[in-house]
Coordinates of C-alpha atoms and ligand atoms in Angstrom, one line a residue:
Chain A
X1 CA -13.2 -12.0 -8.3
X2 CA -9.5 -11.8 -9.2
X3 CA -8.2 -8.7 -11.0
X4 CA -7.3 -10.6 -14.1
X5 CA -10.8 -11.9 -14.7
X6 CA -12.2 -8.4 -13.9
X7 CA -9.8 -7.0 -16.4
X8 CA -11.1 -9.3 -19.1
X9 CA -14.7 -8.5 -18.4
X10 CA -14.0 -4.8 -19.3
X11 CA -14.5 -4.5 -23.0
X12 CA -12.4 -1.3 -23.4
X13 CA -9.5 -3.0 -21.5
X14 CA -9.8 -6.1 -23.7
X15 CA -9.8 -4.0 -26.9
X16 CA -6.7 -2.1 -25.6
X17 CA -5.0 -5.3 -24.6
X18 CA -5.6 -6.8 -28.1
X19 CA -4.2 -3.8 -29.9
X20 CA -1.2 -3.7 -27.6
X21 CA -0.6 -7.4 -28.0
X22 CA -0.7 -7.0 -31.8
X23 CA 1.7 -4.1 -31.6
X24 CA 4.1 -6.1 -29.5
X25 CA 3.9 -9.0 -31.9
X26 CA 4.6 -6.6 -34.7
X27 CA 7.6 -5.1 -32.9
X28 CA 9.0 -8.5 -32.0
X29 CA 8.4 -10.1 -35.4
X30 CA 9.8 -7.2 -37.4
X31 CA 13.3 -8.7 -37.9
X32 CA 11.8 -12.1 -38.6
X33 CA 9.3 -11.1 -41.3
X34 CA 11.4 -8.3 -42.6
X35 CA 15.0 -9.1 -42.1
X36 CA 17.5 -6.6 -43.6
X37 CA 17.2 -2.9 -43.9
X38 CA 13.6 -1.7 -44.0
X39 CA 14.9 1.5 -45.6
X40 CA 16.2 -0.4 -48.6
X41 CA 14.5 -0.1 -52.0
X42 CA 12.1 -3.0 -52.4
X43 CA 10.2 -2.2 -55.6
X44 CA 8.9 0.5 -57.9
X45 CA 8.2 3.9 -56.2
X46 CA 4.7 4.8 -55.1
X47 CA 3.1 1.4 -55.6
X48 CA -0.4 1.7 -54.1
X49 CA -1.5 -0.9 -51.4
X50 CA -3.1 -4.2 -52.2
X51 CA -1.6 -4.4 -55.8
X52 CA 1.3 -6.7 -55.3
X53 CA 1.3 -9.6 -52.9
X54 CA 4.9 -9.3 -52.0
X55 CA 4.4 -5.6 -51.1
X56 CA 0.9 -5.7 -49.5
X57 CA 0.9 -2.1 -48.4
X58 CA 2.7 -0.8 -51.4
X59 CA 5.9 1.4 -51.5
X60 CA 6.8 4.9 -50.7
X61 CA 8.3 7.7 -52.8
X62 CA 11.7 5.9 -52.9
X63 CA 10.2 2.4 -53.4
X64 CA 10.6 1.2 -49.8
X65 CA 8.3 -1.5 -48.5
X66 CA 5.6 0.3 -46.4
X67 CA 4.6 -2.8 -44.4
X68 CA 8.3 -3.4 -43.5
X69 CA 8.6 0.2 -42.4
X70 CA 5.4 -0.1 -40.4
X71 CA 6.7 -3.2 -38.5
X72 CA 10.1 -1.6 -37.8
X73 CA 8.4 1.6 -36.9
X74 CA 6.3 -0.2 -34.2
X75 CA 9.7 -1.3 -32.7
X76 CA 10.9 2.3 -32.5
X77 CA 7.6 3.6 -31.2
X78 CA 7.2 1.0 -28.5
X79 CA 10.9 1.1 -27.5
X80 CA 11.1 4.8 -27.2
X81 CA 7.7 5.1 -25.6
X82 CA 8.4 2.5 -22.9
X83 CA 12.0 3.6 -22.3
X84 CA 11.0 7.3 -22.0
X85 CA 8.1 6.5 -19.7
X86 CA 10.3 4.2 -17.5
X87 CA 12.9 6.9 -17.3
X88 CA 10.3 9.5 -16.4
X89 CA 8.7 7.3 -13.8
X90 CA 12.0 6.4 -12.2
X91 CA 13.3 9.9 -12.1
X92 CA 9.9 11.2 -10.9
X93 CA 9.6 8.6 -8.2
X94 CA 13.2 9.3 -6.9
X95 CA 12.8 13.1 -6.9
X96 CA 9.4 12.9 -5.3
X97 CA 10.6 10.5 -2.6
X98 CA 13.6 12.5 -1.7
X99 CA 11.5 15.8 -1.7
X100 CA 8.7 14.3 0.4
X101 CA 11.0 12.3 2.8
X102 CA 13.7 15.0 3.4
X103 CA 11.2 17.9 3.6
X104 CA 12.5 21.4 4.4
X105 CA 14.9 23.0 2.1
X106 CA 15.5 20.0 0.0
X107 CA 11.8 19.7 -0.7
X108 CA 11.6 23.4 -1.5
X109 CA 14.4 23.3 -4.0
X110 CA 13.3 20.1 -5.7
X111 CA 9.7 21.3 -6.0
X112 CA 10.8 24.6 -7.5
X113 CA 12.7 22.7 -10.1
X114 CA 9.7 20.5 -10.7
X115 CA 7.6 23.7 -11.2
X116 CA 10.1 25.1 -13.6
X117 CA 10.0 22.0 -15.7
X118 CA 6.3 21.9 -15.6
X119 CA 5.8 25.4 -16.8
X120 CA 7.7 24.8 -20.0
X121 CA 5.5 22.8 -22.5
X122 CA 7.0 19.3 -22.6
X123 CA 7.2 19.2 -26.4
X124 CA 9.2 22.4 -26.5
X125 CA 11.5 21.0 -23.9
X126 CA 12.0 17.8 -26.0
X127 CA 12.5 19.9 -29.2
X128 CA 15.1 22.1 -27.6
X129 CA 17.0 19.2 -26.1
X130 CA 17.2 17.2 -29.3
X131 CA 18.1 20.3 -31.3
X132 CA 21.0 21.1 -29.0
X133 CA 22.3 17.5 -28.3
X134 CA 21.5 16.0 -31.7
X135 CA 19.1 13.2 -32.6
X136 CA 19.8 9.7 -31.5
X137 CA 17.6 7.1 -29.9
X138 CA 19.0 7.7 -26.4
X139 CA 18.7 11.5 -26.7
X140 CA 15.1 11.2 -27.9
X141 CA 14.3 9.0 -24.9
X142 CA 15.9 11.5 -22.5
X143 CA 14.3 14.5 -24.2
X144 CA 10.8 13.0 -23.8
X145 CA 11.5 11.9 -20.2
X146 CA 12.6 15.5 -19.5
X147 CA 9.1 16.7 -19.9
X148 CA 7.3 13.8 -18.4
X149 CA 8.9 13.2 -14.9
X150 CA 7.2 16.1 -13.1
X151 CA 3.8 14.4 -12.8
X152 CA 5.2 11.2 -11.3
X153 CA 7.4 13.4 -9.0
X154 CA 4.3 15.2 -7.6
X155 CA 2.3 12.1 -7.1
X156 CA 5.2 10.3 -5.4
X157 CA 5.9 13.3 -3.1
X158 CA 2.2 13.4 -2.0
X159 CA 2.2 9.7 -1.3
X160 CA 5.5 9.8 0.6
X161 CA 4.2 12.7 2.7
X162 CA 1.5 10.5 4.0
X163 CA 3.5 7.3 4.3
X164 CA 6.3 8.9 6.2
X165 CA 3.9 9.5 9.1
X166 CA 3.1 5.9 9.4
X167 CA 4.3 3.8 12.3
X168 CA 6.4 1.4 10.2
X169 CA 8.6 4.3 9.2
X170 CA 9.0 5.3 12.9
X171 CA 9.8 1.6 13.5
X172 CA 12.5 1.7 10.9
X173 CA 14.0 4.7 12.6
X174 CA 13.8 3.1 16.0
X175 CA 15.9 0.1 14.8
X176 CA 18.5 2.6 13.5
X177 CA 18.0 2.2 9.8
X178 CA 19.8 4.8 7.7
X179 CA 17.5 7.6 6.3
X180 CA 18.4 6.7 2.7
X181 CA 17.5 3.1 3.3
X182 CA 14.2 4.1 4.9
X183 CA 13.4 6.4 2.0
X184 CA 14.2 4.0 -0.8
X185 CA 13.6 0.6 0.7
X186 CA 10.7 1.2 3.1
X187 CA 8.9 4.3 1.8
X188 CA 9.3 4.3 -2.0
X189 CA 8.0 0.8 -2.8
X190 CA 4.9 1.6 -0.9
X191 CA 4.4 4.9 -2.7
X192 CA 4.7 3.3 -6.2
X193 CA 1.1 2.1 -7.0
X194 CA -0.4 5.6 -7.6
X195 CA 2.8 6.6 -9.5
X196 CA 2.6 3.5 -11.7
X197 CA -1.0 4.4 -12.4
X198 CA 0.2 7.3 -14.5
X199 CA 2.2 5.0 -16.8
X200 CA -0.5 4.5 -19.4
X201 CA -0.9 8.2 -20.0
X202 CA 2.8 8.8 -20.0
X203 CA 3.6 5.9 -22.4
X204 CA 0.9 7.1 -24.7
X205 CA 2.1 10.7 -24.6
X206 CA 5.7 9.6 -25.1
X207 CA 4.8 7.7 -28.2
X208 CA 3.1 10.8 -29.6
X209 CA 6.0 13.0 -28.7
X210 CA 8.4 10.6 -30.4
X211 CA 6.2 10.7 -33.5
X212 CA 6.1 14.5 -33.5
X213 CA 9.9 14.7 -33.1
X214 CA 10.4 12.3 -36.0
X215 CA 7.8 14.2 -38.0
X216 CA 9.9 17.3 -37.6
X217 CA 13.0 15.4 -38.6
X218 CA 14.4 15.2 -35.1
X219 CA 14.2 11.5 -34.7
X220 CA 17.1 9.0 -34.9
X221 CA 17.9 9.2 -38.7
X222 CA 19.0 5.5 -38.7
X223 CA 15.6 4.2 -37.7
X224 CA 12.3 4.0 -39.3
X225 CA 9.6 5.8 -37.3
X226 CA 5.9 6.3 -37.9
X227 CA 6.4 10.1 -37.5
X228 CA 9.1 10.1 -40.1
X229 CA 6.8 8.0 -42.4
X230 CA 4.0 10.6 -42.1
X231 CA 6.5 13.4 -42.8
X232 CA 7.8 11.5 -45.9
X233 CA 4.2 10.9 -47.1
X234 CA 3.3 14.6 -46.7
X235 CA 5.2 15.5 -49.9
X236 CA 2.9 13.3 -52.0
X237 CA -0.3 13.7 -49.8
X238 CA -2.5 14.4 -52.8
X239 CA -1.3 11.6 -55.1
X240 CA -0.6 8.9 -52.4
X241 CA -2.5 9.8 -49.2
X242 CA -2.1 6.2 -47.9
X243 CA 1.6 6.9 -47.2
X244 CA 0.6 9.3 -44.4
X245 CA -2.7 7.6 -43.5
X246 CA -1.3 4.1 -42.8
X247 CA 1.3 5.2 -40.2
X248 CA -1.2 7.8 -38.9
X249 CA -3.8 5.1 -38.2
X250 CA -1.1 2.9 -36.6
X251 CA -0.2 5.7 -34.3
X252 CA -3.7 6.5 -33.2
X253 CA -4.5 2.8 -32.6
X254 CA -1.3 2.4 -30.6
X255 CA -1.9 5.4 -28.3
X256 CA -5.5 4.2 -27.9
X257 CA -4.4 0.7 -27.1
X258 CA -1.9 1.7 -24.5
X259 CA -4.3 4.1 -22.9
X260 CA -7.2 1.7 -22.7
X261 CA -5.2 -1.3 -21.5
X262 CA -3.4 0.9 -18.9
X263 CA -6.6 2.3 -17.6
X264 CA -8.0 -1.2 -17.4
X265 CA -5.2 -2.3 -15.2
X266 CA -5.5 0.8 -13.0
X267 CA -9.2 0.4 -12.8
X268 CA -9.1 -3.3 -11.8
X269 CA -6.3 -2.9 -9.3
X270 CA -8.0 0.2 -7.8
X271 CA -11.2 -1.7 -7.3
X272 CA -9.3 -4.4 -5.6
X273 CA -7.6 -1.9 -3.3
X274 CA -10.9 -0.2 -2.3
X275 CA -12.4 -3.6 -1.6
X276 CA -9.7 -4.8 0.8
Chain B
X1 CA 22.3 3.3 44.7
X2 CA 23.3 2.9 41.1
X3 CA 22.6 5.7 38.7
X4 CA 19.2 5.3 36.8
X5 CA 19.1 3.8 33.4
X6 CA 16.9 6.6 32.1
X7 CA 16.6 10.0 33.7
X8 CA 14.0 12.3 32.2
X9 CA 13.7 15.9 33.5
X10 CA 11.6 18.8 32.6
X11 CA 10.4 17.2 29.3
X12 CA 8.2 19.5 27.4
X13 CA 6.6 19.4 23.9
X14 CA 4.2 22.0 22.6
X15 CA 2.0 21.9 19.6
X16 CA 0.3 24.8 17.8
X17 CA -3.3 24.1 17.2
X18 CA -5.6 26.7 15.6
X19 CA -4.2 30.0 17.0
X20 CA -3.0 28.8 20.4
X21 CA -0.3 26.6 21.6
X22 CA -1.0 23.5 23.7
X23 CA 1.6 21.6 25.8
X24 CA 1.1 17.9 24.9
X25 CA 3.9 17.2 27.4
X26 CA 4.4 19.7 30.1
X27 CA 7.5 19.6 32.4
X28 CA 7.5 15.8 33.0
X29 CA 10.3 14.2 35.0
X30 CA 10.9 10.5 35.9
X31 CA 13.6 7.9 36.3
X32 CA 13.8 4.3 35.3
X33 CA 16.2 1.9 37.0
X34 CA 17.8 -1.1 35.2
X35 CA 15.4 -4.0 34.9
X36 CA 12.5 -2.0 36.3
X37 CA 9.0 -1.5 34.8
X38 CA 7.7 2.0 35.0
X39 CA 4.2 2.5 33.8
X40 CA 2.9 5.7 32.2
X41 CA -0.9 5.8 32.8
X42 CA -3.4 8.5 31.8
X43 CA -6.5 9.0 29.8
X44 CA -6.4 9.4 26.0
X45 CA -4.7 12.6 25.0
X46 CA -2.8 13.0 28.2
X47 CA 0.6 12.9 26.4
X48 CA 1.7 9.3 26.8
X49 CA 2.5 8.6 23.1
X50 CA 4.2 12.0 22.8
X51 CA 6.5 11.0 25.6
X52 CA 7.3 7.7 23.9
X53 CA 8.0 9.5 20.6
X54 CA 10.2 12.0 22.4
X55 CA 12.2 9.3 24.2
X56 CA 12.8 7.5 20.9
X57 CA 13.9 10.7 19.2
X58 CA 11.1 10.4 16.7
X59 CA 10.2 14.0 17.5
X60 CA 12.3 16.6 19.3
X61 CA 11.3 18.3 22.6
X62 CA 10.9 22.0 23.2
X63 CA 12.6 21.7 26.6
X64 CA 14.0 19.0 29.0
X65 CA 16.8 16.5 29.4
X66 CA 17.0 12.8 28.7
X67 CA 19.9 10.9 30.1
X68 CA 20.1 7.3 28.9
X69 CA 22.8 4.9 30.0
X70 CA 24.7 7.8 31.5
X71 CA 24.8 9.9 28.3
X72 CA 22.9 12.9 27.0
X73 CA 20.6 11.1 24.7
X74 CA 19.2 14.3 23.1
X75 CA 22.6 15.5 22.0
X76 CA 23.2 12.3 19.9
X77 CA 22.8 12.7 16.2
X78 CA 23.4 10.8 12.9
X79 CA 25.4 7.6 13.2
X80 CA 26.0 7.9 16.9
X81 CA 22.2 8.1 17.5
X82 CA 21.6 5.2 15.2
X83 CA 24.1 3.1 17.0
X84 CA 22.7 3.9 20.4
X85 CA 19.2 3.1 19.2
X86 CA 20.2 -0.6 19.6
X87 CA 19.9 0.0 23.4
X88 CA 16.5 1.7 23.4
X89 CA 13.7 0.0 21.5
X90 CA 10.0 0.4 21.1
X91 CA 6.9 -1.8 20.6
X92 CA 3.9 -0.1 19.0
X93 CA 0.2 -0.5 19.7
X94 CA -0.8 -1.8 16.3
X95 CA 1.7 -4.4 15.1
X96 CA 0.3 -4.4 11.6
X97 CA 0.9 -0.7 11.2
X98 CA 4.3 -1.0 12.8
X99 CA 5.8 -3.1 10.0
X100 CA 6.3 -2.5 6.4
X101 CA 3.2 -4.0 4.7
X102 CA 5.4 -5.7 2.2
X103 CA 7.8 -7.3 4.7
X104 CA 8.1 -10.9 5.7
X105 CA 8.7 -12.0 9.3
X106 CA 12.3 -12.9 8.4
X107 CA 13.0 -9.4 7.0
X108 CA 11.5 -7.7 10.0
X109 CA 13.9 -9.5 12.2
X110 CA 16.8 -9.5 9.8
X111 CA 16.9 -5.7 9.6
X112 CA 18.1 -4.9 13.2
X113 CA 20.7 -7.8 13.1
X114 CA 22.1 -6.5 9.8
X115 CA 22.0 -2.8 10.7
X116 CA 23.8 -3.2 14.0
X117 CA 26.2 -5.8 12.6
X118 CA 25.1 -8.3 15.2
X119 CA 25.4 -11.3 13.0
X120 CA 26.9 -12.1 9.6
X121 CA 24.6 -12.8 6.7
X122 CA 25.2 -16.5 7.0
X123 CA 24.5 -16.5 10.7
X124 CA 21.4 -14.4 10.6
X125 CA 18.8 -17.1 9.6
X126 CA 19.8 -19.0 12.7
X127 CA 19.6 -15.9 14.9
X128 CA 16.1 -15.2 13.5
X129 CA 14.9 -18.7 14.3
X130 CA 16.3 -18.3 17.8
X131 CA 14.6 -14.9 18.3
X132 CA 11.3 -16.4 17.1
X133 CA 11.6 -19.3 19.6
X134 CA 12.6 -16.8 22.3
X135 CA 9.2 -15.1 22.0
X136 CA 7.3 -18.4 21.9
X137 CA 6.8 -18.7 18.1
X138 CA 7.7 -21.4 15.7
X139 CA 10.8 -20.8 13.6
X140 CA 8.8 -21.8 10.6
X141 CA 7.0 -18.5 10.8
X142 CA 10.1 -16.7 9.4
X143 CA 9.0 -17.3 5.8
X144 CA 5.5 -15.8 6.3
X145 CA 4.3 -12.4 5.3
X146 CA 3.5 -10.0 8.2
X147 CA -0.1 -9.8 7.1
X148 CA -0.5 -13.6 7.1
X149 CA 0.0 -14.1 10.9
X150 CA -2.4 -13.3 13.7
X151 CA -2.4 -10.1 15.8
X152 CA -0.9 -11.9 18.8
X153 CA 1.8 -13.5 16.7
X154 CA 2.6 -10.1 15.2
X155 CA 3.0 -8.5 18.6
X156 CA 5.4 -11.4 19.5
X157 CA 7.4 -10.6 16.3
X158 CA 7.4 -7.0 17.4
X159 CA 8.9 -8.0 20.7
X160 CA 11.4 -10.2 19.0
X161 CA 12.5 -7.3 16.9
X162 CA 12.8 -5.1 19.9
X163 CA 15.0 -7.6 21.8
X164 CA 17.1 -8.4 18.7
X165 CA 19.7 -5.7 19.5
X166 CA 19.8 -6.5 23.2
X167 CA 18.4 -3.3 24.5
X168 CA 18.4 -2.1 28.1
X169 CA 15.1 -0.4 27.8
X170 CA 12.0 -1.0 25.7
X171 CA 9.2 1.5 25.4
X172 CA 5.8 -0.2 24.9
X173 CA 3.1 2.1 23.8
X174 CA -0.3 0.5 24.4
X175 CA 1.4 -2.7 23.3
X176 CA -1.3 -5.1 24.6
X177 CA -4.3 -2.8 24.3
X178 CA -5.4 -4.1 20.9
X179 CA -5.2 -7.7 21.9
X180 CA -8.0 -9.8 23.3
X181 CA -7.8 -10.9 27.0
X182 CA -6.2 -14.3 26.7
X183 CA -3.6 -13.2 24.2
X184 CA -2.9 -10.1 26.3
X185 CA -2.2 -12.3 29.4
X186 CA 0.3 -14.4 27.4
X187 CA 2.1 -11.4 26.1
X188 CA 2.3 -9.9 29.5
X189 CA 3.8 -13.2 30.8
X190 CA 6.3 -13.1 27.9
X191 CA 7.4 -9.6 28.9
X192 CA 7.8 -10.6 32.5
X193 CA 9.9 -13.7 31.5
X194 CA 12.1 -11.6 29.3
X195 CA 12.6 -9.0 32.0
X196 CA 13.5 -11.6 34.6
X197 CA 16.0 -13.3 32.3
X198 CA 17.6 -10.4 30.4
X199 CA 17.1 -7.6 32.9
X200 CA 15.4 -5.3 30.4
X201 CA 13.6 -2.2 31.8
X202 CA 10.2 -1.3 30.4
X203 CA 8.4 2.0 30.0
X204 CA 5.0 0.5 29.8
X205 CA 2.4 2.9 28.5
X206 CA -1.3 2.0 29.1
X207 CA -4.6 3.6 29.9
X208 CA -5.6 0.4 31.7
X209 CA -4.6 0.2 35.4
X210 CA -5.6 -3.5 35.4
X211 CA -2.8 -4.3 33.0
X212 CA -0.4 -2.0 34.8
X213 CA -0.9 -3.6 38.1
X214 CA 0.1 -6.9 36.5
X215 CA 3.4 -5.7 35.2
X216 CA 4.6 -2.4 36.7
X217 CA 6.8 -1.7 39.7
X218 CA 6.1 2.0 39.7
X219 CA 3.6 4.2 37.9
X220 CA 3.4 7.8 36.7
X221 CA -0.1 9.1 36.1
X222 CA -0.4 11.9 33.5
X223 CA -3.2 14.4 33.1
X224 CA -3.2 16.8 30.1
X225 CA 0.6 16.5 29.7
X226 CA 1.4 17.0 33.4
X227 CA 2.3 14.5 36.1
X228 CA -0.7 14.1 38.3
X229 CA 0.9 11.6 40.7
X230 CA 3.5 9.0 40.8
X231 CA 4.8 6.2 43.1
X232 CA 4.8 2.5 43.8
X233 CA 2.3 0.9 41.5
X234 CA 0.5 -1.0 44.2
X235 CA 0.3 2.0 46.5
X236 CA -1.0 4.3 43.8
X237 CA -3.6 1.8 42.5
X238 CA -4.8 1.0 46.0
X239 CA -5.1 4.5 47.1
X240 CA -4.9 7.1 44.3
X241 CA -4.5 10.7 45.4
X242 CA -5.3 12.6 42.3
X243 CA -8.7 13.0 40.7
X244 CA -7.5 11.5 37.5
X245 CA -5.9 8.6 39.4
X246 CA -9.2 7.9 41.1
X247 CA -11.1 8.0 37.8
X248 CA -8.6 5.6 36.2
X249 CA -9.0 3.2 39.1
X250 CA -12.7 3.3 38.9
X251 CA -12.5 2.6 35.2
X252 CA -10.3 -0.5 35.5
X253 CA -12.5 -3.6 35.4
X254 CA -10.2 -6.0 37.1
X255 CA -9.6 -3.8 40.1
X256 CA -13.3 -3.0 40.6
X257 CA -15.4 -6.0 39.7
X258 CA -18.4 -4.9 41.6
X259 CA -18.9 -1.8 39.6
X260 CA -21.7 -2.2 37.0
X261 CA -20.1 0.5 34.8
X262 CA -16.8 -1.3 34.6
X263 CA -17.5 -3.1 31.3
X264 CA -18.6 0.1 29.6
X265 CA -15.6 1.9 30.9
X266 CA -13.3 -0.8 29.6
X267 CA -14.6 -0.5 26.1
X268 CA -14.1 3.2 25.9
Ligands
LIG301 N1 1.6 16.0 15.8 C1 0.7 16.6 16.6 N2 0.2 17.8 16.3 C2 -0.7 18.4 17.1 N3 -1.1 17.9 18.3 C3 -0.6 16.7 18.6 C4 0.3 16.0 17.8 N4 0.6 14.8 18.5 C5 -0.1 14.8 19.6 N5 -0.8 16.0 19.7 C6 -1.7 16.3 20.9 O1 -1.0 16.1 22.0 C7 -1.9 15.6 23.0 C8 -1.3 14.3 23.6 O2 -1.4 13.3 22.6 P1 -0.8 11.8 22.8 O3 0.5 11.9 23.3 O4 -1.1 11.1 21.6 O5 -1.8 11.3 24.0 P2 -2.0 9.8 24.5 O6 -1.0 8.9 23.8 O7 -1.9 9.9 26.0 O8 -3.4 9.4 24.1 C9 -3.2 15.4 22.4 O9 -4.0 16.5 22.8 C10 -2.9 15.4 21.0 O10 -4.0 15.9 20.2
LIG302 MG1 -1.4 7.1 22.6

């Protein structure tokens, strides 16, 4: 059976894929449905949800359209989550490949650095980095990646250690290929599958970290974020709990969707690999 | 007499296993003349592959000298070593494991041409087609993935890759052992043709004296990392002197058709 069909026979994976698809649609459609600044005043302050058709989810403390904020927040969450995870995976794969392939002193130094990064809780690392450099989208992405690349680095290194003993690597040396080309063109692509299998967890964690940073006021101030919305809503938690609950639920669903869909992909491809 | 193409002397490689050190290759010496086939024979674990890997500089010896084309091959490093690798090539036993699983036939043959600057980017597709035809394959095979072609075709591609850089010596480590009998005969014939036309020398590694008698001029028989005996291939196979030589002759089915054990020995 092909992996795509197997994927769609797994109920969790399908649920994850649907959530993810909805999220992507929201992110892509945000500027279409809600052109203009989502942070502009759209109506009376603290309008509850389902009261006014033009503002279905109501407004926040300053009278901003919650639905518009939610859509634009999906953009930020997804963009930051994906960019941070991609950065972490790329850095991790490169560091792990160099360490595993070079061995010796290079390996020793790189793995000590990896250890050092791993011992500091990744959220503290992100917090410290953004506090020092200042909040902007790029900095937030880098800050999250800073705490997330060590896992991929370890997995890549372990994989490279076994791949470098294979005959085709010896064959590449025999034809005189440069060690850098062997490492990055022959070894790394073959080491990627188990590294990519980490992506669902890393994307999910990155989205949560971004929300936490925004909640603490360390997100990009020019962008709507779900974390920022929750923080905003906290001031009126008793009188208007929906202002925190709506972005909170969106966040939980997103993380769940990313995780379930990602695991589904890993699962179906892993089964295929063990069959062949 | 001209100087040998390859002169190996006192080659030694030790491995630490458990608490003690074993010599996988122990003070082995031999020469190979240009255009000659020297066979390395010996049972499994006798050090044949270790010698191959040492000669290709895939691992480094604990002692010994290797002179190749008149130069000290063991002292070469970095770019100088990579350049000289064009002259000394290898064919592995398992042609599937010997290629990047993601590669196409074209890429496998393109790499040596590109790395050694043998042909320009525009010229390389033609060179690849010529190489494929040289080893008896259709040029159409270039677009296929390595895993899509048969074992015999793959070993021909491996030979094409080895001859792409016009080497003077090719080390073949059990290169025909995994092939079935008819394919094996064709590959041996291809090797003989290439040798006759291009004067390539072979270090032909095999545990099968039947195959060796079909291709080798001289033979070195190894036993536990040491040279047990060596000499003219016919003479050694007709009248082995060492115990291990006698055992290998007895185990070779083509040399010893009357033996009832021969089939069982072949399959070991
Ligand atoms: N990397 C290694 N580490 C430890 N022992 C090894 C290693 N490579 C080979 N050996 C040992 O060296 C001996 C010779 O092995 P090898 O050269 O592969 O033999 P052959 O190719 O003749 O079957 C064997 O005893 C083998 O176990
Ligand atoms: Mg061997």
